[in-house]
Coordinates of C-alpha atoms in Angstrom, one line a residue:
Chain A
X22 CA -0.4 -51.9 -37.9
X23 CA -0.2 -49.4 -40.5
X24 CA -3.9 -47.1 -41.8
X25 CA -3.8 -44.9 -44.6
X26 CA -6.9 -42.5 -43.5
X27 CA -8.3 -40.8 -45.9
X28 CA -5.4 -39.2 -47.3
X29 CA -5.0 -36.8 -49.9
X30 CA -1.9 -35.1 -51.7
X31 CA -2.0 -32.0 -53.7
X32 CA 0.6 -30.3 -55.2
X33 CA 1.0 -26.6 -55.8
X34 CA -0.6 -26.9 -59.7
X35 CA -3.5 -28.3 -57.9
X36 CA -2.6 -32.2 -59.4
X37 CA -3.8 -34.8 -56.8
X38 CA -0.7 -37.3 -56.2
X39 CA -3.1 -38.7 -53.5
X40 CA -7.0 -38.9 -53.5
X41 CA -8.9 -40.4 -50.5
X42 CA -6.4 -43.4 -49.5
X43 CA -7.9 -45.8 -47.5
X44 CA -6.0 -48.9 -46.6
X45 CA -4.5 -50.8 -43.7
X46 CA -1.9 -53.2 -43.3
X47 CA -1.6 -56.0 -41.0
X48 CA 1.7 -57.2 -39.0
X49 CA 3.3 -60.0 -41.4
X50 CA 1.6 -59.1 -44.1
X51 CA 3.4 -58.8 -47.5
X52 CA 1.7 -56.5 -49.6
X53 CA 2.4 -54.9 -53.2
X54 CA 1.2 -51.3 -54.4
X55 CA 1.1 -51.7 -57.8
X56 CA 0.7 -48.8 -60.8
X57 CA 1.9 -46.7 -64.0
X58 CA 4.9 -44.6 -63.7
X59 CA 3.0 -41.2 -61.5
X60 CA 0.5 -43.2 -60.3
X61 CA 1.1 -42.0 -56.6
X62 CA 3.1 -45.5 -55.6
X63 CA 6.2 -43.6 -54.6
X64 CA 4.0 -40.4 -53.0
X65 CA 2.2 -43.3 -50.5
X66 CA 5.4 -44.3 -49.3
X67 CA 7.0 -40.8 -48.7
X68 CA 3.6 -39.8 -46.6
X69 CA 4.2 -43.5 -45.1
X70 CA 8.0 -42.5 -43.7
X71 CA 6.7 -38.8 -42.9
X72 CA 9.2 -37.2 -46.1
X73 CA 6.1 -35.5 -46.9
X74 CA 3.0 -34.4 -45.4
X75 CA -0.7 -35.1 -46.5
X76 CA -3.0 -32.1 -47.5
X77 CA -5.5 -34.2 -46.5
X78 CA -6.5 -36.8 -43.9
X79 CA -3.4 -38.9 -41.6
X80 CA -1.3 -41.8 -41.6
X81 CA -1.2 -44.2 -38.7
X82 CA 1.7 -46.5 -37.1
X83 CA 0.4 -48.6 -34.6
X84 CA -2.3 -45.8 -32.6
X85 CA 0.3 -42.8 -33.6
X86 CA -0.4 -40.5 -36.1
X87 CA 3.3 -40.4 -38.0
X88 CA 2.8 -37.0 -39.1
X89 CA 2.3 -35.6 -35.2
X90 CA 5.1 -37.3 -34.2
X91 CA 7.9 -35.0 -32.1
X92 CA 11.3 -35.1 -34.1
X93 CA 12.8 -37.2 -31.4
X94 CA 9.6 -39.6 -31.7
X95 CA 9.8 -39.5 -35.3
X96 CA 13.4 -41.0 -35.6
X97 CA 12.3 -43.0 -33.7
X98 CA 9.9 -44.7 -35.3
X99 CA 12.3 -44.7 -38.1
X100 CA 14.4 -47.2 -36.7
X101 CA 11.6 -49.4 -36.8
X102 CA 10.9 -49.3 -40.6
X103 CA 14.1 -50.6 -43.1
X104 CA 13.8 -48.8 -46.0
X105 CA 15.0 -50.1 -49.5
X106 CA 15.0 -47.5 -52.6
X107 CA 15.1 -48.4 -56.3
X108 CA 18.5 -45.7 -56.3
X109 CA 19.9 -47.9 -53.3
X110 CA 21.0 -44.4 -51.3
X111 CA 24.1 -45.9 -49.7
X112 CA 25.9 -44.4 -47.8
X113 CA 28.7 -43.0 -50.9
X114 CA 31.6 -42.5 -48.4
X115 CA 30.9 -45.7 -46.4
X116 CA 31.7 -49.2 -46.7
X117 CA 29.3 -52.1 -47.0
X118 CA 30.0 -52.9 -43.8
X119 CA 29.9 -49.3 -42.4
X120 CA 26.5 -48.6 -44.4
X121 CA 24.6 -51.1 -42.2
X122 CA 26.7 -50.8 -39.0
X123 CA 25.8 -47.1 -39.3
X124 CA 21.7 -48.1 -39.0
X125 CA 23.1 -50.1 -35.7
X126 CA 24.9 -47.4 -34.5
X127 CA 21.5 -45.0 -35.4
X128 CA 19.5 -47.5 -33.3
X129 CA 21.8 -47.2 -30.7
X130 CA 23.7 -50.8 -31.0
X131 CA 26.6 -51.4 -29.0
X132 CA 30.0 -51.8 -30.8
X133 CA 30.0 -55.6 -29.7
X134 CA 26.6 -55.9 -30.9
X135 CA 27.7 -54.1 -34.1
X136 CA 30.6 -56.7 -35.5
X137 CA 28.6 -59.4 -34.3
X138 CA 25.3 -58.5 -36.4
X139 CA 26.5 -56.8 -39.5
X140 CA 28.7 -59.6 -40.7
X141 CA 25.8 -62.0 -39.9
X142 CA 23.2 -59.5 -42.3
X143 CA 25.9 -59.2 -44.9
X144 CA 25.9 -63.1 -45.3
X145 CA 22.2 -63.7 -45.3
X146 CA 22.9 -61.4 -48.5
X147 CA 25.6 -63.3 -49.8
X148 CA 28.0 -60.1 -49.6
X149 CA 30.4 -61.4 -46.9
X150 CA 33.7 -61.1 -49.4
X151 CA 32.5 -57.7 -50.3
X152 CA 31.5 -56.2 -46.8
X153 CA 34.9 -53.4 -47.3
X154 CA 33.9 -52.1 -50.8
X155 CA 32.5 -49.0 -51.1
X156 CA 29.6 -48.8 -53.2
X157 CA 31.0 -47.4 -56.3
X158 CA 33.2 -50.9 -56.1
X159 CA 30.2 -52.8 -56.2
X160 CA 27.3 -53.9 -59.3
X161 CA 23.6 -52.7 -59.3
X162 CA 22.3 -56.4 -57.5
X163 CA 25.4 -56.2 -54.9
X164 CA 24.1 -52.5 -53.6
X165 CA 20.5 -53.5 -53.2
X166 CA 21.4 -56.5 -51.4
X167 CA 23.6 -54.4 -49.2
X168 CA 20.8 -51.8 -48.8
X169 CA 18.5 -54.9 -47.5
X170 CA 21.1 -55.7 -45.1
X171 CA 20.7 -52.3 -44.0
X172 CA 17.4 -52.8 -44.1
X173 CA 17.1 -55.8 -42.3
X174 CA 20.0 -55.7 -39.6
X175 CA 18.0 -53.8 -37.4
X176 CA 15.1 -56.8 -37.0
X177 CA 12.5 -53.5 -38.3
X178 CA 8.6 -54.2 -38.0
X179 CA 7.8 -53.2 -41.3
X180 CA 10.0 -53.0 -44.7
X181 CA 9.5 -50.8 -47.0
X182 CA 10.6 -51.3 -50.2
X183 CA 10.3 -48.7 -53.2
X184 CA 11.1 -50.2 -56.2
X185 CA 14.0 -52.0 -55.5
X186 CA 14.2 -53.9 -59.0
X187 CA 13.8 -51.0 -60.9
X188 CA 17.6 -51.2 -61.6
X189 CA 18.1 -54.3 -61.5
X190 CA 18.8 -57.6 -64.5
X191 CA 16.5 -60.4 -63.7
X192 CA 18.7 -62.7 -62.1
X193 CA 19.2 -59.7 -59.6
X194 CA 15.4 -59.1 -59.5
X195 CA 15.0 -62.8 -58.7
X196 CA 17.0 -62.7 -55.8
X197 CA 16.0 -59.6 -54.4
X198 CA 12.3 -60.6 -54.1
X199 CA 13.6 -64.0 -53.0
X200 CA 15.1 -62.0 -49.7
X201 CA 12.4 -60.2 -49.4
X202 CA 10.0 -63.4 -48.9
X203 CA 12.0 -64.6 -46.6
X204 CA 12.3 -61.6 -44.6
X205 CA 8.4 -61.8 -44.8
X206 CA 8.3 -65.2 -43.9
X207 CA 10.4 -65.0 -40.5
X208 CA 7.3 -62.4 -39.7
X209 CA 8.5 -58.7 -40.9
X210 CA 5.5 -56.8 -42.7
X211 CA 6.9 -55.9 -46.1
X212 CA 5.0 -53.0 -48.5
X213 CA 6.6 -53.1 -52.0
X214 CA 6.1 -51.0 -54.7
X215 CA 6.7 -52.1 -58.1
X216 CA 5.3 -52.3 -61.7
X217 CA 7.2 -55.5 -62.8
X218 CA 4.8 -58.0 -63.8
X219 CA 6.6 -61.2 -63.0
X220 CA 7.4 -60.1 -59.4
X221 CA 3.7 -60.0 -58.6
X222 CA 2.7 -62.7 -60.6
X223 CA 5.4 -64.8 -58.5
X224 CA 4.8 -63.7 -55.2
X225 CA 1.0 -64.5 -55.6
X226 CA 0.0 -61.7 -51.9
X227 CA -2.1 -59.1 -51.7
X228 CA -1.8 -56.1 -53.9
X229 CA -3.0 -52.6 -54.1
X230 CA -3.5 -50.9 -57.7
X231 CA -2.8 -47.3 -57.9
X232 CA -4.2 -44.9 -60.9
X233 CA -4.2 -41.4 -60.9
X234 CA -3.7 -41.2 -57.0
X235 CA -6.5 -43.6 -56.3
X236 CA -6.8 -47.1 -55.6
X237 CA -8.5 -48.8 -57.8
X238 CA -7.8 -52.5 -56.7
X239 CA -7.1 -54.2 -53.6
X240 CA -6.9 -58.3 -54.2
X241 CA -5.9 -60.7 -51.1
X242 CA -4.2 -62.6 -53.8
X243 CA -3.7 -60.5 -56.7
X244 CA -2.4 -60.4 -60.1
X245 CA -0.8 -57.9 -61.7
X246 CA -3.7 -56.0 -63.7
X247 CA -3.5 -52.6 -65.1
Chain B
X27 CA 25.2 -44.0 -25.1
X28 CA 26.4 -40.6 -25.2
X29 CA 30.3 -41.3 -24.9
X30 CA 30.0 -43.8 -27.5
X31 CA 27.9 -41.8 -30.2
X32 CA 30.5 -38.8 -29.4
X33 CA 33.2 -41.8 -30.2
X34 CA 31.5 -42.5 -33.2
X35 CA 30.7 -39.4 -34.5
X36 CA 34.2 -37.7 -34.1
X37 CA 35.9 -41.0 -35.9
X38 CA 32.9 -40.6 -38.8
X39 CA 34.3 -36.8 -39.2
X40 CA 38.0 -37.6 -38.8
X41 CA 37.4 -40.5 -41.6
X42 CA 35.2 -38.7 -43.8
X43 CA 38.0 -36.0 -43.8
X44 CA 40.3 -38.1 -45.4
X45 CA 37.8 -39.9 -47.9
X46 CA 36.5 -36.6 -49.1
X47 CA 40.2 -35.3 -50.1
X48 CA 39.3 -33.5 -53.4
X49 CA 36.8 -31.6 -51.2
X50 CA 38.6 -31.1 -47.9
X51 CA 41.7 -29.7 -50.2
X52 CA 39.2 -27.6 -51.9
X53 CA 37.8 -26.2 -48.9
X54 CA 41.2 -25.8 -46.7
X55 CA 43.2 -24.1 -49.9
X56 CA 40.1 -21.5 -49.1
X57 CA 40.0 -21.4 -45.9
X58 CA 43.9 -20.9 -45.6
X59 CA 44.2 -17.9 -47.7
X60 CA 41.1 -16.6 -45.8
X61 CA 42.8 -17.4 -42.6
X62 CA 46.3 -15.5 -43.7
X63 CA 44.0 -12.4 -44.8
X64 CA 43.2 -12.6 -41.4
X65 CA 46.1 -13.0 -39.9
X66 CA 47.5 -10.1 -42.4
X67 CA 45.2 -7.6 -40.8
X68 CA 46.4 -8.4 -37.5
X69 CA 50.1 -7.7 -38.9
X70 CA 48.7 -4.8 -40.4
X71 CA 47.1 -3.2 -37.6
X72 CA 49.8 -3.4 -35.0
X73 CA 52.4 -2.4 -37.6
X74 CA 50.2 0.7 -38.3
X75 CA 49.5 1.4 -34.7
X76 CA 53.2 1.1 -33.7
X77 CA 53.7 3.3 -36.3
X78 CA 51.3 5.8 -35.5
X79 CA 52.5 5.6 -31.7
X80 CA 55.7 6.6 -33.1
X81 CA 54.3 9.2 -35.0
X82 CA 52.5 10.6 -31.8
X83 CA 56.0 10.4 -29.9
X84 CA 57.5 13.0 -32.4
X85 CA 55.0 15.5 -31.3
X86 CA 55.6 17.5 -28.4
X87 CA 55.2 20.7 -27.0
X88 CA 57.6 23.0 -25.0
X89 CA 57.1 25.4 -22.7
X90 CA 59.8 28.5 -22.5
X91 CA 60.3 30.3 -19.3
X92 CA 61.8 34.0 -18.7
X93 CA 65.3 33.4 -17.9
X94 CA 64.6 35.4 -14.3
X95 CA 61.8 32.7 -13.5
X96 CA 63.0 30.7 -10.0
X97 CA 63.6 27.0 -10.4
X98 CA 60.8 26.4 -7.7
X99 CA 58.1 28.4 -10.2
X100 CA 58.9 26.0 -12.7
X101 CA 58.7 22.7 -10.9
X102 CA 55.9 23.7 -9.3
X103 CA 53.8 23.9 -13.0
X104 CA 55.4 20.7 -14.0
X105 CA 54.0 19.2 -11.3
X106 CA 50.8 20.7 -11.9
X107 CA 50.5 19.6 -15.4
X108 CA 51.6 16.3 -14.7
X109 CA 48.5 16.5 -12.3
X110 CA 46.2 17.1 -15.9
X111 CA 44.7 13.9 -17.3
X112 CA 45.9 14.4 -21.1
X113 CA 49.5 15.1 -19.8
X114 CA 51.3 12.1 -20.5
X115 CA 54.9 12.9 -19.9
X116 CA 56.6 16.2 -18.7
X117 CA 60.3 16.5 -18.9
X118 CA 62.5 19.8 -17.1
X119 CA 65.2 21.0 -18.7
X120 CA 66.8 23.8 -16.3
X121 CA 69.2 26.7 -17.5
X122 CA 72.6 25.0 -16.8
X123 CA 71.3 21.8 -18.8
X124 CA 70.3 23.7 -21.5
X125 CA 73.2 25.6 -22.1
X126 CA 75.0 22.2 -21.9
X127 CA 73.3 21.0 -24.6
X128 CA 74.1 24.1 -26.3
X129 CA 77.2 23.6 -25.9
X130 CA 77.7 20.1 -26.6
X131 CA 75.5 20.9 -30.1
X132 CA 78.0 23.9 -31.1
X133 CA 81.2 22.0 -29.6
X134 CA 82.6 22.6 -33.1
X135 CA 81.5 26.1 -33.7
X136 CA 83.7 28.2 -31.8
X137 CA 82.5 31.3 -32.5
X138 CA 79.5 30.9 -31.2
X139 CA 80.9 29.3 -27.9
X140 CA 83.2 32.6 -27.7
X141 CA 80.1 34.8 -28.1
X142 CA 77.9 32.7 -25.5
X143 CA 81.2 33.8 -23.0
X144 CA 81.4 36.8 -23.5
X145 CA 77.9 37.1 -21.3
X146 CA 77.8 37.4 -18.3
X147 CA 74.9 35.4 -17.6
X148 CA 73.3 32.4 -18.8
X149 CA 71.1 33.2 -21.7
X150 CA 69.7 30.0 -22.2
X151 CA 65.8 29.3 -20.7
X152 CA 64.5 26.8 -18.9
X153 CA 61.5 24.7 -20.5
X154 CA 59.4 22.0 -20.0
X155 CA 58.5 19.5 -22.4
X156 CA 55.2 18.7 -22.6
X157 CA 53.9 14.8 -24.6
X158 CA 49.9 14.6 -24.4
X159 CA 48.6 11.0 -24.4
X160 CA 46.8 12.0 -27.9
X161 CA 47.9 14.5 -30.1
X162 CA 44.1 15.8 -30.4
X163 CA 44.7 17.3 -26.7
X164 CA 47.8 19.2 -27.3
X165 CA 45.2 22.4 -27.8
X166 CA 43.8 22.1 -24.5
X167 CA 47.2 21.8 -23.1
X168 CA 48.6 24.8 -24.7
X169 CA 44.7 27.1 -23.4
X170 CA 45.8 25.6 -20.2
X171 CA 49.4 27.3 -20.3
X172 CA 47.9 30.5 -21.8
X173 CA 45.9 31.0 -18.5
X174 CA 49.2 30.0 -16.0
X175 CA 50.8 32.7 -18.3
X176 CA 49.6 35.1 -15.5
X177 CA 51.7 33.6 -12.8
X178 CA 54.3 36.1 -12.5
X179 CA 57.4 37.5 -10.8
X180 CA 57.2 41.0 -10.0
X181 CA 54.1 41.6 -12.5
X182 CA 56.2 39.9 -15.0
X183 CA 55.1 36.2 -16.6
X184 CA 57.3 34.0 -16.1
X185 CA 56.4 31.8 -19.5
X186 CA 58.0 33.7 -22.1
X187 CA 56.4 31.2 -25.1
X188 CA 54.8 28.3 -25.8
X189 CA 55.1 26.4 -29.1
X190 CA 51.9 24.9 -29.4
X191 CA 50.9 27.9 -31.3
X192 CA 54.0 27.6 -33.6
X193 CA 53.3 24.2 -34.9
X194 CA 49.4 24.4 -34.3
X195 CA 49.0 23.5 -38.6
X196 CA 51.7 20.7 -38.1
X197 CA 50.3 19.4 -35.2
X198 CA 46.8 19.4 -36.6
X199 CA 47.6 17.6 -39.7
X200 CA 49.3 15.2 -37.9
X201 CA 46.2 14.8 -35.4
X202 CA 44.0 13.8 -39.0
X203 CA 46.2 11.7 -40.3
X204 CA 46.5 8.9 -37.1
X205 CA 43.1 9.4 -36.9
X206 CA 42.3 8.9 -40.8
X207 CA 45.1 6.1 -40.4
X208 CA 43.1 4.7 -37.8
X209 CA 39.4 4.7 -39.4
X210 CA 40.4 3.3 -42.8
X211 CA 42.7 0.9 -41.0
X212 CA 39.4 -0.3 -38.9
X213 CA 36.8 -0.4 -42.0
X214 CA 39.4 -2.3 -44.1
X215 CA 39.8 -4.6 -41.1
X216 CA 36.0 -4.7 -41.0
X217 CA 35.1 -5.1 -44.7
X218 CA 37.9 -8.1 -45.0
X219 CA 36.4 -9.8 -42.3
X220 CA 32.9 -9.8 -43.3
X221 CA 34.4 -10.9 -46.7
X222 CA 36.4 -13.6 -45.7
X223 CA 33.6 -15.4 -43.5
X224 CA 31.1 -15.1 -46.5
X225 CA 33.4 -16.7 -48.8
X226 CA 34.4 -19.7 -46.2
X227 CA 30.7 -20.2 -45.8
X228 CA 30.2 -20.4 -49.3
X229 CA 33.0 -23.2 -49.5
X230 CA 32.0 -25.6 -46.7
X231 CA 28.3 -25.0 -48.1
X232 CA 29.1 -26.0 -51.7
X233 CA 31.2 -29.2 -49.6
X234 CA 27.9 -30.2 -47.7
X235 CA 25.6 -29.5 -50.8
X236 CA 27.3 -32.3 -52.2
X237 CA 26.3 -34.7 -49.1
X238 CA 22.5 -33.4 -49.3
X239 CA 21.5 -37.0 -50.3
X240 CA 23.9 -38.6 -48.3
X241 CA 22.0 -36.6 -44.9
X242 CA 18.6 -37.3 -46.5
X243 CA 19.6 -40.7 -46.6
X244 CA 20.9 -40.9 -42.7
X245 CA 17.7 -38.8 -41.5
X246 CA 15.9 -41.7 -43.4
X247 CA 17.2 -44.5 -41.7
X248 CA 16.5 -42.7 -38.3
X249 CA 19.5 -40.7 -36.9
X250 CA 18.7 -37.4 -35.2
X251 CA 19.9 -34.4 -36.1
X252 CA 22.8 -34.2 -34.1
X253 CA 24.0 -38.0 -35.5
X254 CA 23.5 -36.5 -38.4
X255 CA 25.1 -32.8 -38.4
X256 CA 28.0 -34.0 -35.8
X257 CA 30.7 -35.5 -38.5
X258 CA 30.0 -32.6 -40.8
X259 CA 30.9 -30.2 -37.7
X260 CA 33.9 -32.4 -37.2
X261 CA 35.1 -32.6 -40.3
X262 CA 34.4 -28.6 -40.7
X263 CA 36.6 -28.1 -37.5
X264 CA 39.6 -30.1 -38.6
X265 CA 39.1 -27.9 -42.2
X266 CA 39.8 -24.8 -39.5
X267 CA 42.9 -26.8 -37.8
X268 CA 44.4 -27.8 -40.9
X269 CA 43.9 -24.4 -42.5
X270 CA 44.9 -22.3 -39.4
X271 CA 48.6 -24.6 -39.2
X272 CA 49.1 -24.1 -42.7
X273 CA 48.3 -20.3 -42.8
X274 CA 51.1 -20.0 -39.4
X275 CA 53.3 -21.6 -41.7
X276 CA 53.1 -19.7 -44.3
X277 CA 53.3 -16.6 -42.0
X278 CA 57.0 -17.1 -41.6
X279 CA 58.4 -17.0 -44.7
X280 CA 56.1 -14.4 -46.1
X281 CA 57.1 -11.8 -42.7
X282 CA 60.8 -12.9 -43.5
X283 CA 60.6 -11.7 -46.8
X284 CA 58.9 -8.9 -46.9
X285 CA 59.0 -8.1 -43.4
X286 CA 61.5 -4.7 -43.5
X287 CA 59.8 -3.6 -46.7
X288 CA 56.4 -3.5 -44.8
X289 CA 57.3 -0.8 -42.0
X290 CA 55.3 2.1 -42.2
X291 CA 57.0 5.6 -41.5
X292 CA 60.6 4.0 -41.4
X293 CA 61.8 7.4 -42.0
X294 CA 60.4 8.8 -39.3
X295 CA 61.4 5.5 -37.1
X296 CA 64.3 5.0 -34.7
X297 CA 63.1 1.7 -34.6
X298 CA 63.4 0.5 -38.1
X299 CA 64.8 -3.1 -36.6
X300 CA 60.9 -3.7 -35.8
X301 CA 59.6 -5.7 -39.0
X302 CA 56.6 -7.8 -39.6
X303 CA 59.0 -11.4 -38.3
X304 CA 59.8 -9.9 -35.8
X305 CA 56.1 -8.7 -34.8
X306 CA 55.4 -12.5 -35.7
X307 CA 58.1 -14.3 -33.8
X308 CA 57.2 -12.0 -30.7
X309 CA 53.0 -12.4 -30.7
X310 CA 53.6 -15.8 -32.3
X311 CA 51.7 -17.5 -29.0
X312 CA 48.3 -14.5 -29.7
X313 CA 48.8 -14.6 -33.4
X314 CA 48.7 -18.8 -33.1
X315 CA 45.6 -18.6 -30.9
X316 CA 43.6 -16.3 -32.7
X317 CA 44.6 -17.8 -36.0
X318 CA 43.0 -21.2 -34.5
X319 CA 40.4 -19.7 -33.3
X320 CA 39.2 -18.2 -35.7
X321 CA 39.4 -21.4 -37.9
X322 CA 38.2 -23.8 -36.1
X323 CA 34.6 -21.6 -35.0
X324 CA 34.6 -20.6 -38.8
X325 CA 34.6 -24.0 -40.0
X326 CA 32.5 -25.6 -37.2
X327 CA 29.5 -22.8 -37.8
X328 CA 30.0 -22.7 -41.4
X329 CA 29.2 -27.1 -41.5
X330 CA 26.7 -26.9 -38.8
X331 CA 24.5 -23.9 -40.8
X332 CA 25.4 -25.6 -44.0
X333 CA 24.0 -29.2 -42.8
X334 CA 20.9 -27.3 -41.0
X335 CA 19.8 -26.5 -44.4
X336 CA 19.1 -29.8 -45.9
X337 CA 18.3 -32.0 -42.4
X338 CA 14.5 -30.9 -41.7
X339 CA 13.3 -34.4 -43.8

């Protein structure tokens, strides 16, 4: 589904973000990318949703190379990828509700379609009393649950997932990567980055370690090991 | 699809409008006072060219004709200068009407009125008045006469003077200062313009730099540029409607107030009743339009350049 082809990043200082990334993901997979602060996690994943370009090498969706991809093409393959950041980046002006209807509307959803499907998303993140706050009316866990239902409301091939219990207390943490194994489990891929310990540990997939821009591990069933 | 995204995206604008008041009052207390310079120079201008017109009316030039030159002589040259292109107007004023005239302007002065009896004849000469359509052509006019000067009865001219060449200095300072008028009036217009765009461009952009995450964030969830850019435009727009009505209002009292104090040359004017409400209250319907105008493609270009800058992600 997804293969990371040789892919380098360098910045202007000559610094490698990225050396030689090989990897590929399969559909339904749930995979980790594990490593230090700067270790190139949140590089992958820009080069991954074509925010940045390799130096070196190409990035894969299916049999497209993402980085060739016409704008038009480019948004669209967008709309198949939910994206989750550790900073949430909802929507500041927007409600709950209208932060995930507007991914509907981006995908070209029907209004009907629309009030139908964004209450249904907001409840599968237990959020449905809070769907007309805006986000500076709602905690740390209540954003990132409504940036998954932004995420999710779409019924995306692949999640992406930056990070998105860096902010976050435990009990938040907890149910975060809860959602996210169940989105996993009704067959989305799902690519996480992290550097918690117990999330990995818990989730006992496959993860990639990062160091210095390389990967250095790639376990079917990994541990958290730096 | 493309009703209902032009539904979506003109709601978007017409809420985020309301949500972002801070900003939207920020940028329309801006874009009003830019708006009402502009609308100022368009009071300006006309005042000054309404002015200068008057100006130009004051400036004539007569022609004198020996008092044995035939009536027929002298029609005849009107009609050939009305035939010249700079000619704007040419008025006769025969021998009987001038000594009317006389007459009427000495009513009081009876000595004079027993002297002009005691001729036989009719002193007075008959002239033509002579208004060019600029005062810069007056010269020409006057070279023109100079050569007619040889039409003659019995070897004598029958233009006894002309006095172009009388108020030549008058006329030419006159001629520089419409024309100075004019120029300064133009780069002021110019420089004030240029001005006031820069500075609404700088407003909405400082607006939108504000959103840069927020449209990083929309590109990232996969809306095209125009889903993107098309609420900002929107919201820029109703900045330009918003801003445009409250500049017209503010039009009225300021041309009330001030309007009589604001009339150039009033001295010089017989029409000193014109003033800046009135010039308001009679253009209102080309004063409202360009006002709008002006506003709304202002604020629409300003958003759409401003959101261009931070959408290539």
């Amino acid at each position: 589904m997804i293969y990371f082809d040789n892919v380098s990043k360098i910045y202007n200082n000559n610094s490698f973000a990225l050396e030689e990334v090989n990897f590929s993901v399969e559909p339904q997979e749930f995979i980790s990318i594990v490593g230090h602060s700067g270790a190139g996690k949140t590089t992958l994943l820009k080069m991954l949703l074509a925010e940045d370009k390799p130096t070196q090498g190409s990035v894969f969706f299916e049999s497209a190379d993402i980085h060739s991809l016409p704008k038009s093409k480019l948004a669209r393959f967008r709309k198949r990828v939910g994206t989750i950041f550790q900073d949430f980046k909802l929507l500041p002006q927007k409600t709950a509700y209208e932060n995930v209807a507007f991914a509907m509307e981006v995908a070209g959803r029907t209004d009907k379609e629309i009030e139908s499907d964004v209450p249904h998303a907001l409840n599968l993140v237990d959020l449905e009393d809070k769907m007309w706050h805006f986000p500076h009316e709602l905690s740390g866990g209540e954003k990132q649950r409504v940036a998954i239902a932004r995420a999710i409301v779409n019924q995306p091939d692949l999640i992406i997932a930056d990070e998105p219990t860096g902010n976050l207390d435990p009990i938040n943490t907890y149910d975060v990567v809860q959602i996210l194994k169940k989105i996993n489990d009704l067959g989305t891929t799902v690519l996480l980055t992290t550097h918690n310990k117990g999330v990995i540990d818990s989730l006992g997939r496959r993860v990639i370690t990062i160091d210095q821009g390389r990967i250095v591990r790639d376990d079917q069933h990994g541990r958290y090991v730096l | 699809m493309f009703w209902t995204n032009t539904k979506r995206i003109l709601k978007s604008g017409f809420i985020s409008f309301f949500r972002n008041g801070f900003v939207s009052l920020a940028a329309i207390l801006v874009m009003s006072i830019t708006l009402f310079a502009v609308g100022s120079l368009l009071f300006s201008g006309a005042l000054l060219e309404d002015s200068l017109n008057e100006l130009r009316n004051k400036v004539d030039i007569n022609v004198y004709f020996v008092t044995t030159a035939e009536e027929s002589d002298v029609l005849a040259m009107k009609a050939t200068l009305e035939g010249l292109p700079e000619v704007q107007i040419v008025e006769y004023t025969s021998k009987d009407e001038a000594l009317a005239r006389f007459q009427e302007k000495h009513k009081d002065d009876q000595l004079t009125l027993q002297a002009l009896e005691e001729l036989d004849e009719n002193p007075l000469r008959a002239s033509l008045s002579i208004r060019a359509k600029e005062t810069s052509q007056y010269e020409g006019i006057a070279r023109f006469l100079e050569g007619e000067s040889a039409l003659s009865v019995d070897n004598e001219p029958i233009i006894d003077n002309v006095n172009y060449f009388q108020n030549k200095e008058a006329i030419d300072n006159l001629t520089g200062i419409i024309d100075n008028s004019e120029r300064s009036n133009l780069m002021k217009t110019i420089l004030l313009v240029i001005v006031s765009v820069l500075i609404t461009f700088n407003t909405i952009t400082l607006a939108i730099y504000n959103s840069r995450e927020e449209i990083r964030v929309m590109k990232l969830v996969g809306a095209g540029n125009w889903y993107v850019q098309g609420p900002f435009v929107v919201t820029g727009g109703m900045y330009g409607v918003v801003s445009a009505t409250a500049a017209l209002l503010l039009f009225y009292p300021v041309t009330q107030w001030f309007g009589p104090m604001f009339y150039p040359f009033s001295f010089l004017s017989s029409t000193q009743d014109i003033n800046l409400l009135a010039y308001y209250s009679s253009n209102f319907s080309e004063i409202f339009f360009t006002t709008f105008a002006v506003g709304i493609t202002l604020g629409i270009i300003s958003s759409y350049l401003a959101v261009k800058r931070y959408i290539n992600v």
